[in-house]
Short mmCIF file of C-alpha atoms in Angstrom, two decimals:
data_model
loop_
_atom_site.label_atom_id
_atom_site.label_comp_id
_atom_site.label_asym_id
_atom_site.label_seq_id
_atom_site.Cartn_x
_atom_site.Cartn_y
_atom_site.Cartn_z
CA UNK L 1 26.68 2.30 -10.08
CA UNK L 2 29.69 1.92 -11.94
CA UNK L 3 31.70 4.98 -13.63
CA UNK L 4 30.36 4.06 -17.41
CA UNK L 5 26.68 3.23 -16.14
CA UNK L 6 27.05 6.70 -14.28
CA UNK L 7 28.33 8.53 -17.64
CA UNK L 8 25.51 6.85 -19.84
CA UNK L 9 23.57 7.94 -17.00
CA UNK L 10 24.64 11.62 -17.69
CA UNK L 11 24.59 11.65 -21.55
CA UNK L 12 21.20 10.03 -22.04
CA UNK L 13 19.47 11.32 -18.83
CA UNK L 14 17.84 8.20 -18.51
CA UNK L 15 17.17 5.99 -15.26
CA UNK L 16 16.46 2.46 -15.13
CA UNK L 17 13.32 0.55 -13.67
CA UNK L 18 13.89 -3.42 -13.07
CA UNK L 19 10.76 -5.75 -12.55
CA UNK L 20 10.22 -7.69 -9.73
CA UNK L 21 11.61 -10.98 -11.22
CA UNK L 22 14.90 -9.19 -11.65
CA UNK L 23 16.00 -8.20 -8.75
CA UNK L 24 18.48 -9.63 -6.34
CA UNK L 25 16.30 -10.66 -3.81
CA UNK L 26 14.41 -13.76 -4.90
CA UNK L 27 11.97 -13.07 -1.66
CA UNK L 28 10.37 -9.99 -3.14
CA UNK L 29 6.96 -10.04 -3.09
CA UNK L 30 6.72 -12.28 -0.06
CA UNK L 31 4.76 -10.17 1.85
CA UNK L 32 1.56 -9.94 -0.37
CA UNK L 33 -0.69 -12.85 1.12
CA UNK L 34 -3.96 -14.49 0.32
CA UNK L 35 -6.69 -16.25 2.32
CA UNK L 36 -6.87 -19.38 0.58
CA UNK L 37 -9.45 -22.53 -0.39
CA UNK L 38 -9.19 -25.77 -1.58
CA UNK L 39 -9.61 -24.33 -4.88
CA UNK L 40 -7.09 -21.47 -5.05
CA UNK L 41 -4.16 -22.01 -1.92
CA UNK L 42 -2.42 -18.70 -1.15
CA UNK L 43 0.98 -19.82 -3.66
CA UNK L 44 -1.13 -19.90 -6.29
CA UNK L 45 -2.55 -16.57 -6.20
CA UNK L 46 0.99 -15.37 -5.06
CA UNK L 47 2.80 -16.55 -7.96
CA UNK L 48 -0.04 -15.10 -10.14
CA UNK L 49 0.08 -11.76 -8.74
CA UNK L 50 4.09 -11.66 -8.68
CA UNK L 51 4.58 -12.74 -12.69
CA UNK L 52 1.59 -10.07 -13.93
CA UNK L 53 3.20 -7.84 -11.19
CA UNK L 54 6.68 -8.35 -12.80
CA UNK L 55 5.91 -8.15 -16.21
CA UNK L 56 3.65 -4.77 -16.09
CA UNK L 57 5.58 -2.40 -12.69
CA UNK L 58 9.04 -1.31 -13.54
CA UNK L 59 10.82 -0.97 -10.07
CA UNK L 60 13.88 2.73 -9.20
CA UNK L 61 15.20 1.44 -6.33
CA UNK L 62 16.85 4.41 -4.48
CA UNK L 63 18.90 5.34 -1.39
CA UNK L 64 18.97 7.99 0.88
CA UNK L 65 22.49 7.74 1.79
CA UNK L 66 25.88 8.72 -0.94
CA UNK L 67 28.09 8.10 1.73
CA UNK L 68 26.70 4.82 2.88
CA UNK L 69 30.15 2.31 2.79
CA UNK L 70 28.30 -1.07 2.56
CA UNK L 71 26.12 0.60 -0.59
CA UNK L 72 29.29 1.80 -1.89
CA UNK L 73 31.23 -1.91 -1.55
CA UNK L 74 27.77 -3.66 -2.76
CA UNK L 75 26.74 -1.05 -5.79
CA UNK L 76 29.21 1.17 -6.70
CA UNK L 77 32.37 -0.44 -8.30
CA UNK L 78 33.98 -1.38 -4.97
CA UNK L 79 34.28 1.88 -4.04
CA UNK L 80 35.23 2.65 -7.99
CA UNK L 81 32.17 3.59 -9.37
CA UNK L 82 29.72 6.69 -9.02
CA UNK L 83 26.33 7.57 -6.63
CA UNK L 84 24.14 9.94 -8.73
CA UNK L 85 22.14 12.34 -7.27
CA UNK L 86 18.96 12.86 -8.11
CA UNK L 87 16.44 15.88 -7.73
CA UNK L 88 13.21 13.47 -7.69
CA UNK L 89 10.50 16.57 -7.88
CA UNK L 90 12.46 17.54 -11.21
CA UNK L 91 12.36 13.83 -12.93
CA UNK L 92 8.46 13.64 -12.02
CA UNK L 93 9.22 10.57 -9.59
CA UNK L 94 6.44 12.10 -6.98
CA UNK L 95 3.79 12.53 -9.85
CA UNK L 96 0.65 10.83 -8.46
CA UNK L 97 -0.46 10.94 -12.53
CA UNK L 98 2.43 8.81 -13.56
CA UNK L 99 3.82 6.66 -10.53
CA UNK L 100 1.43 3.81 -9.22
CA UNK L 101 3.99 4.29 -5.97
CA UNK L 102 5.76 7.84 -6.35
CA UNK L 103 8.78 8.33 -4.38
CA UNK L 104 6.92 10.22 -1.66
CA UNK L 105 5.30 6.70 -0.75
CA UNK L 106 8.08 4.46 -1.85
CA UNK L 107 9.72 4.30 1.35
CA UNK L 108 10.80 0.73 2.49
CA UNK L 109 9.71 -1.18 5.12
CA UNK L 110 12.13 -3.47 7.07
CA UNK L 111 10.58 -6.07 9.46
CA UNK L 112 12.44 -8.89 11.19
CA UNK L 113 9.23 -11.81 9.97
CA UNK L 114 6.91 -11.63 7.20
CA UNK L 115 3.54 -9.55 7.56
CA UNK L 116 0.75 -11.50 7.42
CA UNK L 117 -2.39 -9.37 6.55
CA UNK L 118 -4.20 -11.70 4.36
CA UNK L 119 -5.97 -10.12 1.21
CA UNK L 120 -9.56 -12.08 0.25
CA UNK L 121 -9.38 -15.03 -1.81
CA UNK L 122 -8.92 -13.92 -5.15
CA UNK L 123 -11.32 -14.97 -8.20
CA UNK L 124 -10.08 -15.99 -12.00
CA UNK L 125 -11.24 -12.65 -13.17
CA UNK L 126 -8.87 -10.67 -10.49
CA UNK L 127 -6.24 -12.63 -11.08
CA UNK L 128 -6.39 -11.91 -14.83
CA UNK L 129 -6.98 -8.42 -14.55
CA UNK L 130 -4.15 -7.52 -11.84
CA UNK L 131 -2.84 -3.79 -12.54
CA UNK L 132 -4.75 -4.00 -15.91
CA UNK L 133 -4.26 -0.57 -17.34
CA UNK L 134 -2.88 1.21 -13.74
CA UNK L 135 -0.29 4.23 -14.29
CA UNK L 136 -1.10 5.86 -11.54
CA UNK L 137 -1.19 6.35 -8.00
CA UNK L 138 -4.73 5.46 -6.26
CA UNK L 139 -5.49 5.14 -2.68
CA UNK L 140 -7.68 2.23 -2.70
CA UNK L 141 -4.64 0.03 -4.54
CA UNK L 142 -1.78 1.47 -2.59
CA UNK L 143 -2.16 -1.07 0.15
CA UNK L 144 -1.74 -3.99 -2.49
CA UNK L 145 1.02 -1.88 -4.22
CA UNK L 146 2.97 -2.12 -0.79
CA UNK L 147 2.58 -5.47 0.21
CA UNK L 148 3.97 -6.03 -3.24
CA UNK L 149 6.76 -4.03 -3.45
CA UNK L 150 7.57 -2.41 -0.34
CA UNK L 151 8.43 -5.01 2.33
CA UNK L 152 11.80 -6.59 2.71
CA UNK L 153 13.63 -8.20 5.47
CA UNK L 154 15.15 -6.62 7.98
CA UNK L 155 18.92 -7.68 7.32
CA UNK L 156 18.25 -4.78 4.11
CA UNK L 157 17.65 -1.87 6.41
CA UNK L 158 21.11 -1.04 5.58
CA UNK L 159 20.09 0.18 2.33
CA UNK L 160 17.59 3.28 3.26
CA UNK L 161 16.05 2.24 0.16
CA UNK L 162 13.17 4.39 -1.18
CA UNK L 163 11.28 2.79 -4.29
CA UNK L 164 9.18 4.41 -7.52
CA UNK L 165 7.10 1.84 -9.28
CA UNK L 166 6.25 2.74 -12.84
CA UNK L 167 4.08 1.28 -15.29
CA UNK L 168 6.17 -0.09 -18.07
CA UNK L 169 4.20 -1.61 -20.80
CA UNK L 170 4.63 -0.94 -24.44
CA UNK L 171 1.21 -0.25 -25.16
CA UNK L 172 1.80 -1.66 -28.71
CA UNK L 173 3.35 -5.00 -27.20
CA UNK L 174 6.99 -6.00 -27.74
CA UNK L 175 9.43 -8.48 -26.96
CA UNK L 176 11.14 -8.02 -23.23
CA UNK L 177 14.48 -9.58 -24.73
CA UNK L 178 14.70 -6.90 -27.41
CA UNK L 179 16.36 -3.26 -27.01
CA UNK L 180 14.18 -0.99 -28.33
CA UNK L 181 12.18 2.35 -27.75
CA UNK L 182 8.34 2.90 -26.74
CA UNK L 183 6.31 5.78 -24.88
CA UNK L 184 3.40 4.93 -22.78
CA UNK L 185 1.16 7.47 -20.83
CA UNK L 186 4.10 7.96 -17.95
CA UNK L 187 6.71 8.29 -19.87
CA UNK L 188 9.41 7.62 -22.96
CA UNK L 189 11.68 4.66 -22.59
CA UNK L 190 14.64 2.99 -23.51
CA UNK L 191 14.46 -1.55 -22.87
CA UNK L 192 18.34 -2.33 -23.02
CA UNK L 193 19.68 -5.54 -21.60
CA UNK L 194 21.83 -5.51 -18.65
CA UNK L 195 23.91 -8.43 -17.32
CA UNK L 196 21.60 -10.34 -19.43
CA UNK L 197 18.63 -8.93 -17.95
CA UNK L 198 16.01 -6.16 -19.40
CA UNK L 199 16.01 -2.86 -17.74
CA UNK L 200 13.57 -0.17 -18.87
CA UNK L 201 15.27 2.75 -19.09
CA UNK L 202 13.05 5.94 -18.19
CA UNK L 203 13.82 9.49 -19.95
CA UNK L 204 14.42 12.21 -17.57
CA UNK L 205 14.78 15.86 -17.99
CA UNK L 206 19.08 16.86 -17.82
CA UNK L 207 18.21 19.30 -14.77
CA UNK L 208 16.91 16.61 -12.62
CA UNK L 209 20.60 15.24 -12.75
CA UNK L 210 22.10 17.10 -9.97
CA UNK L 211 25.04 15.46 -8.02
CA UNK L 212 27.41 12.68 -8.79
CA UNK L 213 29.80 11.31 -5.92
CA UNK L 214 33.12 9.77 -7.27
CA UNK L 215 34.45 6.41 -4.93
CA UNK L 216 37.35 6.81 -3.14
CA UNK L 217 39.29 4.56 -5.67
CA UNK L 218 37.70 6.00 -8.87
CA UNK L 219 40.63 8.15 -9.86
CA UNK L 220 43.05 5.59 -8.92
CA UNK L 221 41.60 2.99 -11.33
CA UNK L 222 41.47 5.27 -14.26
CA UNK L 223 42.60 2.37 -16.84
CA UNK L 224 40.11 -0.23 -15.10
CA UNK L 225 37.76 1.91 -16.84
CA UNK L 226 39.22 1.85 -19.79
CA UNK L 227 40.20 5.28 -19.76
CA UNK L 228 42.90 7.26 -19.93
CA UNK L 229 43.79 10.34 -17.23
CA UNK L 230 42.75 13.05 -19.78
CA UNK L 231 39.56 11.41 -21.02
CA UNK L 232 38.49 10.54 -17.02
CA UNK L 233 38.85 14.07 -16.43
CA UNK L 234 37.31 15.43 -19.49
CA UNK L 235 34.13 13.53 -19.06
CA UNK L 236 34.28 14.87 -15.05
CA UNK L 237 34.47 18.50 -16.69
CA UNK L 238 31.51 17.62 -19.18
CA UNK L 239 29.13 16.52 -16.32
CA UNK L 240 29.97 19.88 -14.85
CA UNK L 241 28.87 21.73 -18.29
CA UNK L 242 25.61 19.73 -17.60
CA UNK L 243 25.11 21.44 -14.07
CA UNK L 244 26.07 18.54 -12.26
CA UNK L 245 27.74 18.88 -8.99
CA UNK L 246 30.60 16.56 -9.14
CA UNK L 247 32.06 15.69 -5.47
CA UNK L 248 34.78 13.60 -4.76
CA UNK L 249 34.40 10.86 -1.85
CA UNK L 250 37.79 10.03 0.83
CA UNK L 251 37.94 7.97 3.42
CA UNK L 252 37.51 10.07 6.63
CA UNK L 253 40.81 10.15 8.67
CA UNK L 254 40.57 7.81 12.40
CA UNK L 255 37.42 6.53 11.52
CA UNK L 256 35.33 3.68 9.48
CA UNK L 257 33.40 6.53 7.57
CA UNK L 258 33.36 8.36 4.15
CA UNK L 259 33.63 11.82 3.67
CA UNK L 260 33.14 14.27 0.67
CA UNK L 261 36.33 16.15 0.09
CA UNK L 262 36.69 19.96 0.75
CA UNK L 263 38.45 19.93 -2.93
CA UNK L 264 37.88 18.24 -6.18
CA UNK L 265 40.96 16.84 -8.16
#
C-alpha cells in the first residue's frame, strides 16, 4: 500500500475488507456455476448470487510474499509505498466464529480455464436468502464460499494471494456511500471511501501489527509524500514505539530481486 495508507494503517489498527463488486478483477466470481432451466439460465442465478454476495462478504486480500517485485510495482507506490506485516492468529483472521473463510482456508486457487462444477438449480427462496445471517465458517457452505471467492485465473498466481471473507453488514442498515461506524457479531468497523469506492475498515488489536517493509524508493521520495525528512523519520520511529518491526527493502546487487537491508536508515 502506499506510505499514508500504511501510517493510517498503524495509527488506527484497522484493515480493510472490499466486496466483490470492487475489486479489480471484473471476472470474480466466475467460477460459481449453476445447472440451469428454461426458467432460471445459469447468468441469472450468477448475477444473483454475486450482487447479495457483494453487498453482505467483505473481502482481505493478502500475500505471502514482502519481497515480491511485481506486488511491489502493482500495490505498493511503485516501489514507494509500504508492505505491512501482519500476525493473522493475533487479528482473529483464522477465527472459525467470525470468518465465513478464515485465512487458514483462504488460500487462492489459480487455474488456467474456469471450473465447471455445477451447483443445483437454484429456487426464488435460495436466491433470496443467500448468506442470510452467515458470520461464520461452516463446512457444508465452504464449497459455495470458494467457488465464490477463491478461484482466479491463472495469469494472478503471481500474487500468492491468501483471502479472509468477513461478514460486513451493519446490522442496523446504512448507506454503503456514507463513512461511518457500526459493530456486528465479528467485529467493529470503520466504512470510509477509497478512490471513490467503500472499504470496510476492520478494527484490529495494535499487537497484531508486526512488520512494515519500506520500498526501495520510499526514502528517496520523502516530499512525494508530502513530508518532510524529519517528519518521515519520526513517524518510522513511532511505528517502532508501537512494536513494529520496521525493515527497509534494496534492490539486491547482480540480480532482478529485492532484498531487506542488514541496516535501517
Amino acid at each position: 500500500m502506499t506510505f499514508n495508507s500504511a501510517n493510517a494503517v498503524i495509527d488506527y489498527s484497522s484493515i480493510g475488507f472490499s466486496s466483490l463488486e470492487d475489486l479489480n478483477d471484473p471476472f470474480e466470481c466466475s467460477a460459481l456455476c449453476f445447472e440451469d432451466n428454461d426458467k432460471l439460465p445459469n447468468n441469472l442465478q450468477l448475477n444473483a448470487y454475486r450482487n447479495r454476495l457483494s453487498r453482505k462478504y467483505g473481502i482481505l486480500s493478502l500475500t505471502r510474499n514482502p519481497l515480491n517485485t511485481l506486488m511491489w510495482a502493482h500495490y505498493g507506490d511503485d516501489h514507494r509505498g509500504v508492505v505491512i506485516g501482519i500476525d493473522v492468529d493475533k487479528a482473529g483472521l483464522n477465527d472459525l466464529s467470525k470468518c465465513v473463510v478464515p485465512a487458514k482456508f483462504g488460500e487462492m486457487i489459480y487455474t488456467s480455464t474456469i471450473p465447471r462444477d455445477y451447483f443445483p438449480t437454484s429456487t426464488t427462496d435460495s436466491l433470496m436468502s443467500v448468506g442470510t445471517q452467515l458470520s461464520s465458517f461452516h463446512e457444508d457452505s465452504y464449497y459455495l464460499f470458494k467457488n465464490a471467492f477463491l478461484h482466479k485465473d491463472l495469469a494472478w498466481g503471481y500474487e500468492e494471494e491468501v483471502r479472509v471473507v468477513k461478514n460486513i453488514i451493519d446490522p442496523k442498515g446504512g448507506s454503503r456511500y456514507k463513512k461511518y461506524n457500526y459493530s456486528n457479531s465479528v467485529g467493529n468497523w470503520n466504512q470510509v471511501q477509497h478512490q471513490g469506492r467503500p472499504v470496510s475498515c476492520l478494527s484490529i488489536p495494535q499487537e497484531s501489527i508486526v512488520e512494515a517493509y519500506l520500498g526501495c524508493s520510499t526514502y528517496k521520495n520523502v516530499s512525494r509524500l508530502g513530508l518532510d525528512e524529519s517528519e518521515y523519520f519520526s513517524i518510522r520511529k513511532k511505528w517502532k514505539t508501537k512494536g513494529v518491526d520496521v525493515k527497509v527493502v534494496r534492490h539486491k546487487t547482480n540480480s532482478w530481486d529485492l532484498e531487506v537491508s542488514d541496516y535501517v536508515v
